[in-house]
Amino acid sequence: VQLQASGGGLVQAGGSRRLSCAASGRTFSRYAMGWFRQAPGKEREFVAAINWSTGYAAYADSVKGRFTISRDSTKNAANLQMNSLKPEDTALYYCATSRSVSTRAIDYDYWGQGTLVTVSS
């Protein structure tokens, strides 16, 4: 299983950014995809996750209403649309896959390499 995260970069506060996670090596219709982030000096935290077959999604309270997770079955990719970005959203963003939607990193068995999002004030 391979996950390739992309789309990170520098964005001003209030701006938007779209992350993508290209996935291969698994029948993802049977799994969930999630996004986590880790800011410097902080622990990795859950951002959002989606059930690939049903589209059910879960979000961290800190991003609810600003971020939207989606999946593109034709490209085998999970996307994270981030709007109204804040400096505290600055972090390395990781995508990962698990058997079901979960907020716990331990439930995810494969991880991408991370893509850096920096939000300037």
Short mmCIF file of C-alpha atoms in Angstrom, two decimals:
data_model
loop_
_atom_site.label_atom_id
_atom_site.label_comp_id
_atom_site.label_asym_id
_atom_site.label_seq_id
_atom_site.Cartn_x
_atom_site.Cartn_y
_atom_site.Cartn_z
CA VAL A 1 0.00 0.00 0.00
CA GLN A 2 1.34 3.40 -0.96
CA LEU A 3 -0.01 6.81 -0.02
CA GLN A 4 1.34 9.99 -1.58
CA ALA A 5 0.26 13.27 -0.03
CA SER A 6 0.59 16.52 -1.96
CA GLY A 7 -0.71 20.08 -2.09
CA GLY A 8 1.06 21.66 0.84
CA GLY A 9 2.60 25.11 0.70
CA LEU A 10 2.51 28.62 2.07
CA VAL A 11 -0.85 30.37 2.37
CA GLN A 12 -2.04 33.53 4.07
CA ALA A 13 -4.46 33.43 6.96
CA GLY A 14 -8.00 33.31 5.67
CA GLY A 15 -6.93 31.57 2.50
CA SER A 16 -7.58 28.09 1.17
CA ARG A 17 -5.54 25.05 0.28
CA ARG A 18 -6.43 21.65 -1.15
CA LEU A 19 -4.47 18.57 -0.16
CA SER A 20 -4.62 15.33 -2.06
CA CYS A 21 -3.64 11.79 -1.12
CA ALA A 22 -3.06 9.40 -4.00
CA ALA A 23 -3.52 5.81 -2.90
CA SER A 24 -2.60 2.45 -4.39
CA GLY A 25 -2.24 -1.17 -3.41
CA ARG A 26 -5.54 -1.72 -1.66
CA THR A 27 -9.23 -2.01 -2.52
CA PHE A 28 -10.07 1.26 -0.83
CA SER A 29 -13.81 0.81 -1.12
CA ARG A 30 -13.48 -1.42 1.94
CA TYR A 31 -11.50 1.08 3.98
CA ALA A 32 -11.39 4.60 5.33
CA MET A 33 -8.97 7.41 4.63
CA GLY A 34 -7.92 9.94 7.19
CA TRP A 35 -5.87 13.08 7.57
CA PHE A 36 -3.76 13.87 10.60
CA ARG A 37 -1.42 16.76 11.30
CA GLN A 38 1.56 17.45 13.48
CA ALA A 39 2.73 20.92 14.38
CA PRO A 40 6.29 21.57 15.63
CA GLY A 41 6.64 20.48 19.23
CA LYS A 42 3.16 18.98 19.35
CA GLU A 43 1.69 15.51 19.07
CA ARG A 44 0.06 14.22 15.92
CA GLU A 45 -3.65 14.99 15.94
CA PHE A 46 -6.68 13.83 14.01
CA VAL A 47 -8.09 16.19 11.38
CA ALA A 48 -10.69 14.32 9.32
CA ALA A 49 -11.58 10.89 7.99
CA ILE A 50 -13.98 9.43 5.45
CA ASN A 51 -15.47 6.00 4.84
CA TRP A 52 -14.61 5.25 1.24
CA SER A 53 -17.81 3.39 0.35
CA THR A 54 -20.45 5.36 2.30
CA GLY A 55 -18.89 8.80 2.30
CA TYR A 56 -19.47 9.15 6.03
CA ALA A 57 -17.00 11.73 7.35
CA ALA A 58 -15.76 12.78 10.76
CA TYR A 59 -13.92 15.96 11.70
CA ALA A 60 -11.95 17.36 14.58
CA ASP A 61 -13.79 20.18 16.32
CA SER A 62 -10.97 22.56 15.47
CA VAL A 63 -11.58 22.20 11.71
CA LYS A 64 -15.31 21.52 11.57
CA GLY A 65 -17.01 23.93 9.19
CA ARG A 66 -13.71 24.95 7.58
CA PHE A 67 -12.29 21.69 6.22
CA THR A 68 -13.99 19.18 3.95
CA ILE A 69 -12.74 15.68 3.23
CA SER A 70 -13.80 13.89 0.07
CA ARG A 71 -12.79 10.92 -2.03
CA ASP A 72 -12.34 10.56 -5.77
CA SER A 73 -12.84 6.93 -6.71
CA THR A 74 -11.77 7.51 -10.31
CA LYS A 75 -8.36 8.70 -9.15
CA ASN A 76 -8.18 6.62 -5.96
CA ALA A 77 -7.49 9.80 -4.05
CA ALA A 78 -8.71 11.40 -0.86
CA ASN A 79 -8.81 15.20 -0.77
CA LEU A 80 -8.86 17.70 2.05
CA GLN A 81 -10.23 21.11 1.16
CA MET A 82 -9.08 23.61 3.76
CA ASN A 83 -10.77 27.01 3.91
CA SER A 84 -10.48 29.95 6.30
CA LEU A 85 -7.02 28.82 7.28
CA LYS A 86 -5.51 30.05 10.52
CA PRO A 87 -1.87 30.25 11.64
CA GLU A 88 -2.62 27.45 14.12
CA ASP A 89 -3.37 25.16 11.16
CA THR A 90 0.34 25.23 10.31
CA ALA A 91 1.56 21.64 10.44
CA LEU A 92 2.82 18.65 8.53
CA TYR A 93 -0.30 16.93 7.17
CA TYR A 94 -0.38 13.16 6.78
CA CYS A 95 -2.87 10.91 5.07
CA ALA A 96 -3.44 7.38 6.28
CA THR A 97 -5.74 4.43 5.76
CA SER A 98 -7.62 2.24 8.22
CA ARG A 99 -10.41 -0.33 8.29
CA SER A 100 -12.96 2.20 9.51
CA VAL A 101 -13.34 5.88 10.30
CA SER A 102 -11.39 6.55 13.48
CA THR A 103 -9.92 9.53 15.28
CA ARG A 104 -7.08 7.41 16.70
CA ALA A 105 -3.77 7.28 14.86
CA ILE A 106 -3.15 3.78 16.17
CA ASP A 107 -6.05 2.48 14.07
CA TYR A 108 -4.35 3.52 10.81
CA ASP A 109 -1.95 0.99 9.32
CA TYR A 110 -0.46 2.81 6.34
CA TRP A 111 0.74 6.40 6.22
CA GLY A 112 1.85 8.83 3.57
CA GLN A 113 5.01 10.91 3.91
CA GLY A 114 3.35 14.18 4.89
CA THR A 115 2.96 17.52 3.18
CA LEU A 116 3.74 20.82 4.92
CA VAL A 117 1.13 23.54 5.20
CA THR A 118 2.30 26.91 6.51
CA VAL A 119 -0.27 29.61 7.27
CA SER A 120 1.14 33.10 7.66
CA SER A 121 -0.60 35.76 9.72
#
